[in-house]
mmCIF file of C-alpha atoms and ligand atoms in Angstrom:
data_model
loop_
_atom_site.group_PDB
_atom_site.id
_atom_site.type_symbol
_atom_site.label_atom_id
_atom_site.label_comp_id
_atom_site.label_asym_id
_atom_site.label_seq_id
_atom_site.Cartn_x
_atom_site.Cartn_y
_atom_site.Cartn_z
ATOM 1 C CA MET P 347 0.012 0.026 -0.116
ATOM 2 C CA LYS P 348 1.197 3.422 -0.924
ATOM 3 C CA THR P 349 0.072 6.476 1.005
ATOM 4 C CA VAL P 350 -0.741 9.581 -0.816
ATOM 5 C CA ALA P 351 -1.584 12.758 1.285
ATOM 6 C CA ILE P 352 -3.204 15.747 -0.383
ATOM 7 C CA TYR P 353 -1.646 18.397 1.605
ATOM 8 C CA SER P 354 -1.278 22.188 1.946
ATOM 9 C CA SER P 355 -1.302 24.488 5.023
ATOM 10 C CA LYS P 356 -3.324 26.927 2.873
ATOM 11 C CA GLY P 357 -7.087 26.555 2.926
ATOM 12 C CA GLY P 358 -9.336 26.422 -0.083
ATOM 13 C CA VAL P 359 -6.719 25.442 -2.576
ATOM 14 C CA GLY P 360 -8.518 22.268 -3.938
ATOM 15 C CA LYS P 361 -7.170 19.713 -1.550
ATOM 16 C CA THR P 362 -10.601 17.953 -0.979
ATOM 17 C CA ALA P 363 -11.579 18.122 -4.747
ATOM 18 C CA THR P 364 -8.176 16.632 -5.644
ATOM 19 C CA ALA P 365 -8.456 13.856 -3.038
ATOM 20 C CA VAL P 366 -11.901 12.922 -4.067
ATOM 21 C CA ASN P 367 -11.101 12.779 -7.830
ATOM 22 C CA LEU P 368 -7.820 11.163 -7.652
ATOM 23 C CA ALA P 369 -9.034 8.526 -5.243
ATOM 24 C CA TYR P 370 -11.914 8.001 -7.848
ATOM 25 C CA ALA P 371 -9.272 7.880 -10.580
ATOM 26 C CA ALA P 372 -7.376 5.269 -8.845
ATOM 27 C CA SER P 373 -10.343 3.028 -8.114
ATOM 28 C CA VAL P 374 -11.387 3.165 -11.743
ATOM 29 C CA SER P 375 -7.992 2.050 -12.775
ATOM 30 C CA GLY P 376 -8.394 -1.114 -10.638
ATOM 31 C CA GLN P 377 -6.408 0.055 -7.478
ATOM 32 C CA ARG P 378 -8.043 -0.969 -4.163
ATOM 33 C CA THR P 379 -8.396 2.461 -2.747
ATOM 34 C CA LEU P 380 -9.011 3.894 0.733
ATOM 35 C CA LEU P 381 -9.648 7.515 1.131
ATOM 36 C CA CYS P 382 -9.395 8.785 4.695
ATOM 37 C CA ASP P 383 -11.172 12.067 5.597
ATOM 38 C CA MET P 384 -8.807 13.676 8.203
ATOM 39 C CA ASP P 385 -10.358 17.052 8.232
ATOM 40 C CA SER P 386 -13.081 17.668 10.931
ATOM 41 C CA GLN P 387 -14.928 19.887 8.293
ATOM 42 C CA GLY P 388 -15.846 16.486 6.648
ATOM 43 C CA ALA P 389 -15.988 17.678 3.085
ATOM 44 C CA ALA P 390 -14.668 14.454 1.491
ATOM 45 C CA SER P 391 -17.259 12.548 3.433
ATOM 46 C CA TYR P 392 -19.927 14.976 2.369
ATOM 47 C CA TYR P 393 -19.055 14.421 -1.293
ATOM 48 C CA PHE P 394 -19.621 10.647 -0.956
ATOM 49 C CA ARG P 395 -22.855 11.295 1.049
ATOM 50 C CA ILE P 396 -21.341 9.429 4.081
ATOM 51 C CA LYS P 397 -21.351 10.554 7.783
ATOM 52 C CA ALA P 398 -19.151 8.937 10.461
ATOM 53 C CA LYS P 399 -20.995 6.872 13.128
ATOM 54 C CA LYS P 400 -21.867 8.901 16.125
ATOM 55 C CA LYS P 401 -19.669 6.784 18.311
ATOM 56 C CA PHE P 402 -16.587 7.178 16.237
ATOM 57 C CA ASN P 403 -14.245 10.014 17.445
ATOM 58 C CA SER P 404 -10.651 11.147 17.379
ATOM 59 C CA ASP P 405 -9.793 9.007 20.435
ATOM 60 C CA LYS P 406 -10.993 5.865 18.781
ATOM 61 C CA LEU P 407 -9.090 6.633 15.681
ATOM 62 C CA LEU P 408 -5.954 6.951 17.555
ATOM 63 C CA ASP P 409 -6.935 3.728 19.467
ATOM 64 C CA GLY P 410 -6.892 2.162 16.151
ATOM 65 C CA ASP P 411 -10.622 1.399 16.108
ATOM 66 C CA ILE P 412 -10.650 2.029 12.271
ATOM 67 C CA ALA P 413 -11.706 -1.055 10.368
ATOM 68 C CA ARG P 414 -15.386 -0.824 11.539
ATOM 69 C CA ASN P 415 -15.648 2.705 10.708
ATOM 70 C CA ILE P 416 -14.704 2.329 7.111
ATOM 71 C CA ARG P 417 -17.518 2.507 4.708
ATOM 72 C CA GLY P 418 -18.048 1.483 1.101
ATOM 73 C CA THR P 419 -18.840 4.276 -1.318
ATOM 74 C CA ASP P 420 -21.107 4.011 -4.378
ATOM 75 C CA PHE P 421 -18.101 3.102 -6.559
ATOM 76 C CA SER P 422 -16.450 -0.278 -6.489
ATOM 77 C CA GLY P 423 -12.943 -0.447 -5.171
ATOM 78 C CA LEU P 424 -13.302 2.888 -3.182
ATOM 79 C CA ASP P 425 -13.836 2.832 0.428
ATOM 80 C CA LEU P 426 -13.822 5.898 2.857
ATOM 81 C CA LEU P 427 -13.031 6.401 6.402
ATOM 82 C CA PRO P 428 -15.317 9.431 7.037
ATOM 83 C CA ALA P 429 -14.119 12.383 9.361
ATOM 84 C CA HIS P 430 -15.700 12.953 12.714
ATOM 85 C CA PHE P 431 -16.240 16.384 14.118
ATOM 86 C CA SER P 432 -13.971 15.439 16.988
ATOM 87 C CA PHE P 433 -11.049 15.285 14.530
ATOM 88 C CA ARG P 434 -10.492 18.976 15.353
ATOM 89 C CA ASN P 435 -8.942 17.669 18.572
ATOM 90 C CA LEU P 436 -6.430 15.373 16.888
ATOM 91 C CA ASP P 437 -3.501 17.729 17.522
ATOM 92 C CA LEU P 438 -4.155 17.854 21.167
ATOM 93 C CA ALA P 439 -4.605 14.196 21.382
ATOM 94 C CA LEU P 440 -1.323 13.560 19.504
ATOM 95 C CA ASN P 441 0.411 16.028 21.756
ATOM 96 C CA GLU P 442 -0.609 13.784 24.806
ATOM 97 C CA LEU P 443 1.310 10.904 23.398
ATOM 98 C CA SER P 444 4.811 10.193 24.340
ATOM 99 C CA LYS P 445 7.426 12.024 22.512
ATOM 100 C CA LYS P 446 8.537 8.759 20.761
ATOM 101 C CA LYS P 447 5.157 7.931 19.632
ATOM 102 C CA ARG P 448 3.911 11.309 18.869
ATOM 103 C CA ARG P 449 5.167 11.723 15.221
ATOM 104 C CA GLN P 450 4.599 8.113 13.901
ATOM 105 C CA ALA P 451 1.108 7.560 15.339
ATOM 106 C CA LEU P 452 -0.768 8.063 12.167
ATOM 107 C CA ALA P 453 1.617 5.868 10.120
ATOM 108 C CA LYS P 454 1.216 3.114 12.704
ATOM 109 C CA LEU P 455 -2.650 3.320 12.572
ATOM 110 C CA PHE P 456 -2.838 2.613 8.816
ATOM 111 C CA ALA P 457 -0.159 -0.123 8.723
ATOM 112 C CA PRO P 458 -2.755 -2.930 9.336
ATOM 113 C CA PHE P 459 -4.433 -1.977 6.056
ATOM 114 C CA ALA P 460 -1.447 -2.538 3.942
ATOM 115 C CA GLU P 461 -2.732 -5.756 2.558
ATOM 116 C CA GLU P 462 -6.177 -4.745 1.936
ATOM 117 C CA TYR P 463 -5.634 -1.665 0.029
ATOM 118 C CA ASP P 464 -3.231 -0.616 -2.810
ATOM 119 C CA ILE P 465 -3.370 3.049 -2.173
ATOM 120 C CA LEU P 466 -4.437 5.116 0.844
ATOM 121 C CA PHE P 467 -5.475 8.706 0.040
ATOM 122 C CA LEU P 468 -5.391 11.309 3.094
ATOM 123 C CA ASP P 469 -7.406 14.332 2.709
ATOM 124 C CA CYS P 470 -5.669 16.648 5.054
ATOM 125 C CA PRO P 471 -6.817 19.825 6.891
ATOM 126 C CA PRO P 472 -5.097 23.103 6.265
ATOM 127 C CA ASN P 473 -2.605 22.869 9.078
ATOM 128 C CA LEU P 474 0.946 23.125 9.891
ATOM 129 C CA THR P 475 1.052 21.213 13.222
ATOM 130 C CA LEU P 476 1.772 17.894 14.736
ATOM 131 C CA LEU P 477 -0.805 16.326 12.693
ATOM 132 C CA SER P 478 1.005 17.712 9.700
ATOM 133 C CA GLU P 479 4.121 16.166 10.852
ATOM 134 C CA ASN P 480 2.345 12.768 11.188
ATOM 135 C CA ILE P 481 0.985 13.133 7.703
ATOM 136 C CA ILE P 482 4.560 13.796 6.444
ATOM 137 C CA GLU P 483 5.748 10.702 8.158
ATOM 138 C CA ALA P 484 2.834 8.587 7.039
ATOM 139 C CA ALA P 485 2.948 9.593 3.571
ATOM 140 C CA ASP P 486 4.872 8.153 0.667
ATOM 141 C CA ILE P 487 3.925 11.082 -1.489
ATOM 142 C CA LEU P 488 2.550 14.468 -0.646
ATOM 143 C CA VAL P 489 0.533 16.066 -3.533
ATOM 144 C CA CYS P 490 0.306 19.761 -2.814
ATOM 145 C CA PRO P 491 -2.196 21.951 -4.816
ATOM 146 C CA VAL P 492 -0.789 25.341 -5.460
ATOM 147 C CA VAL P 493 -3.180 28.033 -6.590
ATOM 148 C CA PRO P 494 -0.782 30.253 -8.758
ATOM 149 C CA THR P 495 -0.715 33.271 -6.307
ATOM 150 C CA THR P 496 1.669 34.406 -3.691
ATOM 151 C CA LEU P 497 0.005 33.074 -0.452
ATOM 152 C CA SER P 498 -0.340 29.655 -1.944
ATOM 153 C CA LEU P 499 3.491 29.624 -2.842
ATOM 154 C CA ILE P 500 4.303 30.811 0.686
ATOM 155 C CA ALA P 501 2.369 27.624 1.944
ATOM 156 C CA LEU P 502 4.515 25.503 -0.299
ATOM 157 C CA GLU P 503 7.744 27.325 1.090
ATOM 158 C CA GLN P 504 6.536 26.727 4.602
ATOM 159 C CA LEU P 505 6.309 23.167 3.793
ATOM 160 C CA LEU P 506 9.753 22.806 2.486
ATOM 161 C CA LYS P 507 10.848 24.535 5.561
ATOM 162 C CA LEU P 508 9.022 21.981 7.702
ATOM 163 C CA PHE P 509 10.575 19.075 5.815
ATOM 164 C CA LYS P 510 14.039 20.511 6.466
ATOM 165 C CA LYS P 511 13.307 20.912 10.262
ATOM 166 C CA LEU P 512 12.072 17.237 10.274
ATOM 167 C CA ASN P 513 14.870 15.996 8.147
ATOM 168 C CA ALA P 514 12.254 14.489 5.806
ATOM 169 C CA ASP P 515 12.824 13.494 2.283
ATOM 170 C CA ARG P 516 11.666 16.400 0.096
ATOM 171 C CA ASN P 517 11.384 14.106 -2.846
ATOM 172 C CA LYS P 518 8.163 13.016 -1.321
ATOM 173 C CA ILE P 519 6.660 16.489 -2.289
ATOM 174 C CA ILE P 520 4.792 16.794 -5.755
ATOM 175 C CA ALA P 521 3.220 20.208 -6.400
ATOM 176 C CA PHE P 522 0.720 21.066 -9.010
ATOM 177 C CA PHE P 523 -1.128 24.191 -10.128
ATOM 178 C CA SER P 524 -4.665 24.009 -8.860
ATOM 179 C CA MET P 525 -7.752 26.405 -9.813
ATOM 180 C CA VAL P 526 -6.007 28.013 -12.589
ATOM 181 C CA GLU P 527 -7.754 30.762 -14.443
ATOM 182 C CA ARG P 528 -6.012 31.626 -17.688
ATOM 183 C CA ARG P 529 -7.655 34.890 -17.862
ATOM 184 C CA LYS P 530 -5.738 36.109 -14.767
ATOM 185 C CA SER P 531 -2.328 37.505 -15.757
ATOM 186 C CA MET P 532 -0.929 36.768 -12.329
ATOM 187 C CA HIS P 533 -1.776 33.147 -12.633
ATOM 188 C CA LEU P 534 -0.025 32.789 -15.987
ATOM 189 C CA ALA P 535 3.154 34.757 -14.919
ATOM 190 C CA THR P 536 3.358 32.680 -11.772
ATOM 191 C CA MET P 537 3.001 29.442 -13.634
ATOM 192 C CA ASP P 538 5.667 30.703 -16.221
ATOM 193 C CA LYS P 539 8.037 31.425 -13.452
ATOM 194 C CA TYR P 540 7.540 28.283 -11.318
ATOM 195 C CA SER P 541 6.626 25.521 -13.738
ATOM 196 C CA LYS P 542 10.436 24.988 -14.771
ATOM 197 C CA TYR P 543 11.177 23.648 -10.984
ATOM 198 C CA PRO P 544 11.032 19.803 -10.931
ATOM 199 C CA LEU P 545 8.892 20.101 -7.999
ATOM 200 C CA PHE P 546 5.880 20.939 -10.139
ATOM 201 C CA LEU P 547 3.965 18.614 -12.219
ATOM 202 C CA LYS P 548 3.170 19.668 -15.888
ATOM 203 C CA THR P 549 -0.449 18.755 -15.430
ATOM 204 C CA PHE P 550 -2.601 21.494 -13.747
ATOM 205 C CA ILE P 551 -6.177 21.685 -12.988
ATOM 206 C CA PRO P 552 -8.095 24.762 -14.432
ATOM 207 C CA TYR P 553 -10.762 26.547 -12.415
ATOM 208 C CA LEU P 554 -13.976 24.716 -13.880
ATOM 209 C CA ALA P 555 -17.557 25.079 -12.912
ATOM 210 C CA GLU P 556 -18.326 21.445 -13.087
ATOM 211 C CA ILE P 557 -15.743 20.868 -10.301
ATOM 212 C CA GLU P 558 -17.515 23.600 -8.008
ATOM 213 C CA LYS P 559 -20.706 21.713 -8.833
ATOM 214 C CA MET P 560 -19.465 18.581 -6.983
ATOM 215 C CA GLY P 561 -21.039 20.610 -4.021
ATOM 216 C CA ILE P 562 -24.431 19.910 -5.463
ATOM 217 C CA LEU P 563 -23.953 16.592 -7.233
ATOM 218 C CA ARG P 564 -22.000 15.184 -4.526
ATOM 219 C CA GLN P 565 -19.863 12.735 -6.495
ATOM 220 C CA PRO P 566 -16.617 12.706 -8.307
ATOM 221 C CA VAL P 567 -16.557 14.578 -11.504
ATOM 222 C CA GLY P 568 -15.667 11.291 -13.374
ATOM 223 C CA ALA P 569 -18.823 9.706 -12.039
ATOM 224 C CA THR P 570 -21.060 12.459 -13.416
ATOM 225 C CA ALA P 571 -19.368 12.586 -16.745
ATOM 226 C CA ARG P 572 -16.406 10.539 -17.560
ATOM 227 C CA GLN P 573 -15.398 12.334 -20.650
ATOM 228 C CA SER P 574 -15.808 15.983 -19.169
ATOM 229 C CA PRO P 575 -12.792 18.142 -19.258
ATOM 230 C CA ALA P 576 -12.400 18.095 -15.271
ATOM 231 C CA ALA P 577 -12.516 14.205 -15.298
ATOM 232 C CA ARG P 578 -9.917 14.033 -17.943
ATOM 233 C CA GLN P 579 -7.796 16.553 -16.221
ATOM 234 C CA TYR P 580 -7.864 14.655 -12.870
ATOM 235 C CA GLU P 581 -7.096 11.397 -14.753
ATOM 236 C CA LYS P 582 -4.079 12.986 -16.378
ATOM 237 C CA LEU P 583 -2.990 14.361 -12.976
ATOM 238 C CA TRP P 584 -3.223 10.869 -11.343
ATOM 239 C CA GLN P 585 -1.297 9.434 -14.260
ATOM 240 C CA GLU P 586 1.473 11.959 -13.735
ATOM 241 C CA VAL P 587 1.352 11.527 -10.027
ATOM 242 C CA LEU P 588 1.840 7.884 -10.543
ATOM 243 C CA GLN P 589 4.615 8.268 -13.042
ATOM 244 C CA ARG P 590 6.497 10.708 -10.742
ATOM 245 C CA GLY P 591 5.952 8.968 -7.503
ATOM 246 C CA GLU P 592 5.812 5.418 -8.691
ATOM 247 C CA PRO P 593 3.433 4.513 -6.034
ATOM 248 C CA VAL P 594 2.376 1.277 -7.154
HETATM 249 N N1 LIG Q 84 -10.461 23.413 -9.977
HETATM 250 C C1 LIG Q 84 -11.648 23.974 -9.447
HETATM 251 N N2 LIG Q 84 -12.437 24.705 -10.215
HETATM 252 C C2 LIG Q 84 -13.470 25.229 -9.609
HETATM 253 N N3 LIG Q 84 -13.782 25.157 -8.181
HETATM 254 C C3 LIG Q 84 -12.887 24.486 -7.478
HETATM 255 C C4 LIG Q 84 -11.724 23.821 -8.007
HETATM 256 N N4 LIG Q 84 -11.156 23.071 -6.991
HETATM 257 C C5 LIG Q 84 -11.869 23.370 -5.909
HETATM 258 N N5 LIG Q 84 -12.939 24.096 -6.070
HETATM 259 C C6 LIG Q 84 -13.966 24.611 -5.255
HETATM 260 O O1 LIG Q 84 -13.207 25.530 -4.281
HETATM 261 C C7 LIG Q 84 -13.682 25.307 -3.066
HETATM 262 C C8 LIG Q 84 -12.444 24.847 -2.115
HETATM 263 O O2 LIG Q 84 -12.011 23.643 -2.654
HETATM 264 P P1 LIG Q 84 -11.568 22.489 -1.734
HETATM 265 O O3 LIG Q 84 -12.642 22.312 -0.583
HETATM 266 O O4 LIG Q 84 -11.213 21.250 -2.559
HETATM 267 O O5 LIG Q 84 -10.290 23.072 -1.096
HETATM 268 P P2 LIG Q 84 -9.502 22.636 0.240
HETATM 269 O O6 LIG Q 84 -8.165 22.914 0.032
HETATM 270 O O7 LIG Q 84 -9.861 21.181 0.417
HETATM 271 O O8 LIG Q 84 -10.164 23.484 1.402
HETATM 272 P P3 LIG Q 84 -9.891 23.313 2.831
HETATM 273 O O9 LIG Q 84 -8.545 23.878 3.188
HETATM 274 O O10 LIG Q 84 -11.032 24.251 3.518
HETATM 275 O O11 LIG Q 84 -10.045 21.964 3.250
HETATM 276 C C9 LIG Q 84 -14.930 24.255 -3.008
HETATM 277 O O12 LIG Q 84 -16.131 25.005 -3.061
HETATM 278 C C10 LIG Q 84 -14.645 23.641 -4.378
HETATM 279 O O13 LIG Q 84 -15.657 23.061 -4.853
HETATM 280 MG MG1 LIG Q 85 -10.614 20.273 2.186
#
């Protein structure tokens, strides 16, 4: 099993849209896929019309009580661990663990699923905290959506800084441009300047109304219209992530 975290400390950059659509693309290509919604906002769970059981919470997650909380989605080969509102306390709970266990807790939790799934996706909350350190530790690949604007790039710089502090392998980081609006000169100029860096994939995700509409239709774009521009672009993104990260 390879773990792919969709991560940025910046909010609203398209992490959840990416996690949902890449997980769907992976499952369609035959990978046994588990998507874990790590964000207490529960947006990924919402897109699949799934709610966590009332009894599930952040303590149970950290106790490893995961298997019975995983739910099947409407799509074959794609399961979901829904977020619970209490996940907002994950950082506090992680902080209470011994120093030795604190950073590896998440990686240990998902290790028992290594035989059952080919790919584990983590939809991450917009944080730069102990939970983020756990995510970095657990992930084989960190896919980072970057809106081609200054603040989004700063988030990427902060991530690189955190990698340095943790002495983590920065080859894990794969960035791509997200929510691109070609009519905005700043977007074009930023992409022009940064796309030469090997950190960035060639594929980018444009700002598309059909991606926004996922909030109404509540399913991955490929499930609504397989041949739509958005579905094709996410498929292309997944193929490039696979090529770059060789996760399978
Ligand atoms: N490529 C896109 N084109 C148009 N709308 C998009 C695109 N990507 C995401 N959106 C919309 O932008 C909003 C934010 O996207 P999303 O929830 O995926 O971001 P996020 O990084 O997960 O946010 P958060 O940090 O709050 O978790 C959502 O309403 C989503 O539908
Ligand atoms: Mg999100």
